[in-house]
C-alpha cells in the first residue's frame, strides 16, 4: 500500500501532498489534478498489473523449465511482441499506443504457439521448449534489428518502447490489458499443484497423476497471457520475472502454492519502487523503469550464476 501511495504522490514534477489529495478526491481539471488523476493513477495501476504479470510469468517459467535462471523472455515472447510492433510501424504505419498493444500481444501469442510446436508439441520437454525459444528469439531479434536499420522511422518509434517504460500509461491501455492479465493470474494460480509435481521430475509427476502435456500447455498459455500483455503495454521490462521468484523462495520455501501468490504481490512492489526511483534520481527528467530494473537485476543474475557454478564444484 505504501508503494502505491508513493507512486501517486512522487514524480518528476514535485506536487505537495495536499494537492495530490485534492487531485485524487476532488478533481477539478486543473494542471495538478490532471497530473495526479490522469497520469499518475493509470501509471500506478499499470505498474501494479504489469508487476504481478511479470512476477507470476517468471515463477511459472522457472517451474516449467526447472531452470532457476529462466525468465519470461526464454520462450521468445518479448521478441515476438517486438517483431509484431516493428512490423506494424514499418509496414502498416501504426503509430498509436493502442495499436502497439494489440500488435505486441498478437505477436507474443503467435510466437508461443510456434515455440510449442518446435519444442515437440505433445512430446515437449523443458529442454526442447527452452532451445526452441532461444532459437526463435535469436531469429526475431535479427529481424527486428534489420527492419530498424532499414527504416529510421521505425527505429525512432521503437527505441522508447523497447527500453521498457510506464510513462505512456493511460486508462485505455490499462483497460485493454487488464482482462488478459487477470485471466493469466487466475490460470497461473490454479497450476500450483501440477507445477509442484513437475518439480519432482516427469516420471514422478506422472505417477502422482499429473497430466504433463496439459500442464505444460496451460503453463505456456499463462505465460503468454501474462508476459504478452505486460510487454504489449510497456515494452520488455527485464529481470523482474527473474529476481522475484528467488526473493520469494527465501521465506516461502519451494511450495508453488505459496510462491505464486507472494510473487504476485512482491513483483509490483519491485516494479513500482523502481519506477519511483527512476522519476526521482534524474529530476526533472525520468529514467525509464526498464533501465532501473536492469541495473538492479544485472548484479543479481551474475550472483545467481556464480552461486550455481560454485555449487557444482
Coordinates of C-alpha atoms in Angstrom, one line a residue:
X1 CA 0.0 0.0 0.0
X2 CA 2.8 2.4 0.8
X3 CA 4.4 1.9 -2.6
X4 CA 1.0 2.5 -4.3
X5 CA 0.6 5.8 -2.4
X6 CA 4.2 6.8 -3.2
X7 CA 3.7 6.1 -6.9
X8 CA 0.8 8.6 -7.0
X9 CA 2.4 11.2 -4.8
X10 CA 6.0 11.2 -6.1
X11 CA 7.1 12.1 -9.6
X12 CA 9.4 14.2 -11.7
X13 CA 7.1 17.1 -11.0
X14 CA 7.0 17.9 -7.3
X15 CA 3.4 18.2 -6.0
X16 CA 2.6 18.9 -2.4
X17 CA 0.6 16.1 -0.6
X18 CA -2.5 18.3 -0.1
X19 CA -2.7 18.9 -3.9
X20 CA -2.2 15.2 -4.5
X21 CA -5.1 14.6 -2.2
X22 CA -7.2 17.2 -3.9
X23 CA -6.4 15.8 -7.4
X24 CA -7.3 12.3 -6.3
X25 CA -10.6 13.0 -4.4
X26 CA -11.7 16.5 -5.6
X27 CA -10.8 16.6 -9.3
X28 CA -11.4 20.0 -10.9
X29 CA -9.4 19.7 -14.1
X30 CA -6.5 22.0 -13.3
X31 CA -3.0 21.0 -14.3
X32 CA -2.1 19.4 -11.0
X33 CA -5.3 17.4 -10.9
X34 CA -4.6 16.1 -14.4
X35 CA -1.1 15.0 -13.5
X36 CA -2.4 13.1 -10.4
X37 CA -5.6 11.6 -11.8
X38 CA -4.9 11.2 -15.5
X39 CA -1.2 10.4 -15.5
X40 CA 0.0 9.0 -12.1
X41 CA -3.0 6.9 -11.2
X42 CA -3.1 5.0 -14.6
X43 CA 0.7 4.7 -14.4
X44 CA 0.4 3.1 -10.9
X45 CA -2.4 0.8 -11.9
X46 CA -0.5 -0.4 -15.0
X47 CA 2.6 -0.9 -12.8
X48 CA 0.5 -3.0 -10.4
X49 CA -0.8 -5.2 -13.2
X50 CA 2.4 -5.5 -15.1
X51 CA 4.4 -6.2 -12.0
X52 CA 2.1 -9.0 -11.0
X53 CA 2.1 -10.4 -14.5
X54 CA 5.9 -10.4 -14.8
X55 CA 6.4 -11.9 -11.3
X56 CA 4.0 -14.8 -12.0
X57 CA 5.3 -15.3 -15.5
X58 CA 8.8 -15.7 -14.3
X59 CA 7.8 -18.0 -11.5
X60 CA 5.8 -20.3 -13.9
X61 CA 8.7 -20.2 -16.3
X62 CA 11.2 -21.3 -13.7
X63 CA 8.9 -24.1 -12.5
X64 CA 8.0 -25.3 -16.0
X65 CA 11.6 -25.5 -17.3
X66 CA 13.1 -26.5 -13.9
X67 CA 15.6 -23.7 -14.5
X68 CA 16.2 -21.1 -11.8
X69 CA 17.7 -18.7 -14.3
X70 CA 14.8 -18.8 -16.6
X71 CA 12.8 -15.6 -17.3
X72 CA 9.7 -14.8 -19.4
X73 CA 11.9 -13.9 -22.4
X74 CA 13.1 -17.5 -22.7
X75 CA 10.1 -18.5 -24.8
X76 CA 10.6 -15.7 -27.2
X77 CA 7.6 -13.8 -26.0
X78 CA 9.4 -10.4 -25.8
X79 CA 11.0 -10.9 -29.2
X80 CA 7.6 -11.9 -30.7
X81 CA 6.0 -8.8 -29.4
X82 CA 8.8 -6.6 -30.6
X83 CA 8.7 -8.2 -34.1
X84 CA 5.0 -7.6 -34.4
X85 CA 5.3 -3.9 -33.2
X86 CA 8.2 -3.1 -35.6
X87 CA 6.3 -4.7 -38.5
X88 CA 3.2 -2.7 -37.8
X89 CA 5.2 0.5 -37.6
X90 CA 7.3 -0.1 -40.7
X91 CA 4.8 -1.8 -43.0
X92 CA 1.3 -0.8 -41.7
X93 CA 2.0 2.7 -40.5
X94 CA 0.8 2.0 -36.9
X95 CA 1.6 5.0 -34.7
X96 CA -0.7 4.8 -31.7
X97 CA 0.0 3.1 -28.4
X98 CA -3.3 1.2 -28.7
X99 CA -2.1 -0.3 -31.9
X100 CA 1.2 -1.3 -30.3
X101 CA -0.7 -3.1 -27.5
X102 CA -2.7 -5.3 -29.8
X103 CA 0.2 -5.9 -32.2
X104 CA 2.5 -6.9 -29.4
X105 CA 0.0 -9.2 -27.8
X106 CA -0.7 -11.0 -31.1
X107 CA 3.0 -11.3 -31.8
X108 CA 3.6 -12.8 -28.3
X109 CA 0.8 -15.3 -28.7
X110 CA 1.9 -16.4 -32.2
X111 CA 5.4 -17.0 -31.0
X112 CA 4.3 -19.1 -28.1
X113 CA 2.4 -21.4 -30.5
X114 CA 5.5 -21.6 -32.8
X115 CA 7.8 -22.4 -29.8
X116 CA 5.5 -25.0 -28.5
X117 CA 5.2 -26.6 -32.0
X118 CA 9.0 -26.6 -32.5
X119 CA 9.5 -27.9 -29.0
X120 CA 7.7 -31.1 -29.8
X121 CA 4.0 -30.3 -29.1
X122 CA 2.7 -33.2 -27.1
X123 CA 6.2 -34.5 -26.6
X124 CA 7.6 -31.2 -25.5
X125 CA 10.1 -31.2 -22.6
X126 CA 11.6 -28.3 -20.7
X127 CA 14.9 -28.6 -22.6
X128 CA 13.2 -28.6 -26.0
X129 CA 11.0 -25.7 -25.2
X130 CA 14.0 -23.7 -23.9
X131 CA 16.0 -24.5 -27.1
X132 CA 13.1 -23.6 -29.4
X133 CA 12.5 -20.4 -27.5
X134 CA 16.2 -19.4 -27.8
X135 CA 16.3 -20.1 -31.5
X136 CA 13.1 -18.2 -32.2
X137 CA 14.3 -15.3 -30.1
X138 CA 17.6 -15.1 -32.0
X139 CA 15.8 -15.1 -35.4
X140 CA 13.3 -12.5 -34.4
X141 CA 15.8 -10.2 -32.8
X142 CA 17.8 -10.3 -36.1
X143 CA 14.6 -9.4 -38.0
X144 CA 13.8 -6.5 -35.6
X145 CA 17.3 -5.1 -35.9
X146 CA 17.2 -5.4 -39.7
X147 CA 13.9 -3.5 -40.0
X148 CA 15.1 -0.8 -37.7
X149 CA 18.3 -0.3 -39.7
X150 CA 16.4 -0.1 -42.9
X151 CA 13.6 2.1 -41.6
X152 CA 14.7 5.1 -39.4
X153 CA 11.1 6.0 -38.6
X154 CA 10.6 2.5 -37.1
X155 CA 13.8 2.9 -35.1
X156 CA 12.7 6.3 -33.7
X157 CA 9.3 5.0 -32.7
X158 CA 10.6 1.7 -31.3
X159 CA 13.5 2.8 -29.2
X160 CA 11.3 4.3 -26.4
X161 CA 9.1 1.2 -26.3
X162 CA 11.9 -1.3 -26.3
X163 CA 13.5 0.3 -23.2
X164 CA 10.5 -0.6 -21.1
X165 CA 8.5 2.2 -19.6
X166 CA 5.3 3.0 -17.7
X167 CA 5.5 6.7 -18.7
X168 CA 2.9 6.3 -21.6
X169 CA 0.3 4.6 -19.4
X170 CA -3.3 5.8 -19.7
X171 CA -6.7 4.5 -18.7
X172 CA -7.3 3.0 -22.2
X173 CA -4.2 0.8 -22.1
X174 CA -5.0 -0.3 -18.5
X175 CA -8.5 -1.3 -19.6
X176 CA -7.2 -3.2 -22.6
X177 CA -4.6 -5.3 -20.9
X178 CA -6.3 -5.9 -17.6
X179 CA -8.6 -8.7 -18.7
X180 CA -5.6 -10.7 -20.2
X181 CA -3.5 -10.2 -17.1
X182 CA -6.4 -11.1 -14.7
X183 CA -7.0 -14.3 -16.8
X184 CA -3.3 -15.1 -16.7
X185 CA -3.1 -14.6 -13.0
X186 CA -6.0 -16.9 -12.3
X187 CA -4.7 -19.6 -14.6
X188 CA -1.2 -19.4 -13.1
X189 CA -2.6 -19.7 -9.6
X190 CA -4.6 -22.8 -10.5
X191 CA -1.4 -24.5 -11.7
X192 CA 0.4 -24.5 -8.3
X193 CA -0.2 -28.2 -7.5
X194 CA 0.7 -29.6 -11.0
X195 CA 3.9 -27.4 -11.0
X196 CA 4.8 -28.8 -7.6
X197 CA 4.6 -32.3 -9.1
X198 CA 6.6 -31.3 -12.2
X199 CA 9.4 -30.2 -9.9
X200 CA 9.9 -33.8 -8.9
X201 CA 10.5 -34.9 -12.5
X202 CA 8.3 -36.2 -15.3
X203 CA 8.2 -39.8 -14.1
X204 CA 7.3 -38.9 -10.5
X205 CA 4.7 -36.3 -11.7
X206 CA 3.1 -38.8 -13.9
X207 CA 3.0 -41.3 -11.1
X208 CA 1.2 -38.7 -9.0
X209 CA -1.5 -38.4 -11.7
X210 CA -0.3 -35.1 -13.2
X211 CA -1.2 -34.7 -16.9
X212 CA 2.2 -33.4 -18.2
X213 CA 1.0 -32.2 -21.6
X214 CA -2.0 -30.4 -20.3
X215 CA 0.1 -28.8 -17.5
X216 CA 2.7 -27.6 -20.0
X217 CA 0.1 -26.2 -22.4
X218 CA -1.7 -24.4 -19.7
X219 CA 1.5 -23.0 -18.2
X220 CA 2.6 -21.8 -21.6
X221 CA -0.8 -20.2 -22.1
X222 CA -0.5 -18.4 -18.7
X223 CA 3.0 -17.1 -19.5
X224 CA 1.7 -15.9 -22.9
X225 CA -1.2 -14.0 -21.3
X226 CA 0.9 -12.5 -18.6
X227 CA 4.1 -11.7 -20.3
X228 CA 2.4 -10.9 -23.7
X229 CA 0.0 -8.4 -22.1
X230 CA 2.7 -6.8 -19.9
X231 CA 5.2 -6.5 -22.8
X232 CA 2.5 -5.1 -25.0
X233 CA 1.6 -2.4 -22.5
X234 CA 5.0 -1.1 -21.6
X235 CA 7.7 -2.9 -23.6
X236 CA 10.1 -5.6 -22.4
X237 CA 10.9 -4.9 -18.8
X238 CA 13.6 -7.4 -17.9
X239 CA 14.8 -9.1 -14.7
X240 CA 11.6 -8.7 -12.7
X241 CA 10.5 -12.2 -13.6
X242 CA 14.0 -13.5 -12.8
X243 CA 14.5 -11.7 -9.5
X244 CA 11.2 -12.0 -7.7
X245 CA 10.9 -15.8 -7.5
X246 CA 14.3 -16.1 -5.9
X247 CA 13.5 -13.5 -3.3
X248 CA 10.1 -15.1 -2.5
X249 CA 11.6 -18.6 -2.1
X250 CA 13.8 -17.3 0.7
X251 CA 10.8 -17.1 3.0
X252 CA 8.2 -19.4 1.4
X253 CA 10.3 -22.4 0.5
X254 CA 9.7 -24.4 -2.7
X255 CA 5.9 -24.8 -2.5
X256 CA 4.3 -23.2 -5.5
X257 CA 1.1 -22.7 -3.6
X258 CA 2.9 -20.0 -1.6
X259 CA 5.4 -18.8 -4.2
X260 CA 2.9 -17.8 -6.8
X261 CA 0.7 -15.5 -4.6
X262 CA 3.7 -14.0 -2.9
X263 CA 5.3 -13.3 -6.3
X264 CA 2.1 -11.6 -7.5
X265 CA 2.4 -9.2 -4.5
X266 CA 6.1 -8.6 -4.4
X267 CA 6.7 -8.1 -8.1
X268 CA 4.5 -4.9 -8.3
X269 CA 6.4 -3.6 -5.2
X270 CA 9.7 -4.0 -7.1
X271 CA 8.4 -2.6 -10.3
X272 CA 6.7 0.4 -8.8
X273 CA 9.6 1.0 -6.5
X274 CA 12.0 1.0 -9.5
X275 CA 9.6 3.4 -11.4
X276 CA 9.5 5.8 -8.4
X277 CA 13.3 5.7 -8.2
X278 CA 13.6 6.5 -11.9
X279 CA 11.4 9.5 -11.6
X280 CA 13.4 10.9 -8.7
X281 CA 17.1 10.3 -9.4
X282 CA 17.3 12.4 -12.6
X283 CA 14.7 15.1 -11.9
X284 CA 13.2 16.9 -13.8
X285 CA 13.8 14.1 -16.4
X286 CA 12.9 10.4 -15.9
X287 CA 14.9 7.2 -16.0
X288 CA 12.8 4.5 -17.6
X289 CA 11.8 1.6 -15.3
X290 CA 13.3 -0.9 -17.7
X291 CA 16.7 0.7 -17.1
X292 CA 16.3 0.7 -13.4
X293 CA 15.3 -3.0 -13.2
X294 CA 18.2 -3.9 -15.5
X295 CA 20.6 -2.1 -13.2
X296 CA 19.2 -4.0 -10.2
X297 CA 18.9 -7.3 -12.0
X298 CA 22.3 -7.5 -13.7
X299 CA 24.3 -8.0 -10.4
X300 CA 21.7 -10.4 -9.1
X301 CA 21.9 -12.5 -12.3
X302 CA 25.7 -12.6 -12.0
X303 CA 25.4 -13.7 -8.4
X304 CA 23.0 -16.5 -9.2
X305 CA 25.2 -17.8 -12.0
X306 CA 28.3 -17.7 -9.7
X307 CA 26.4 -19.5 -6.9
X308 CA 25.2 -22.3 -9.2
X309 CA 28.7 -22.7 -10.6
X310 CA 30.2 -22.9 -7.1
X311 CA 27.5 -25.4 -6.1
X312 CA 28.7 -27.7 -8.9
X313 CA 32.4 -27.6 -7.7

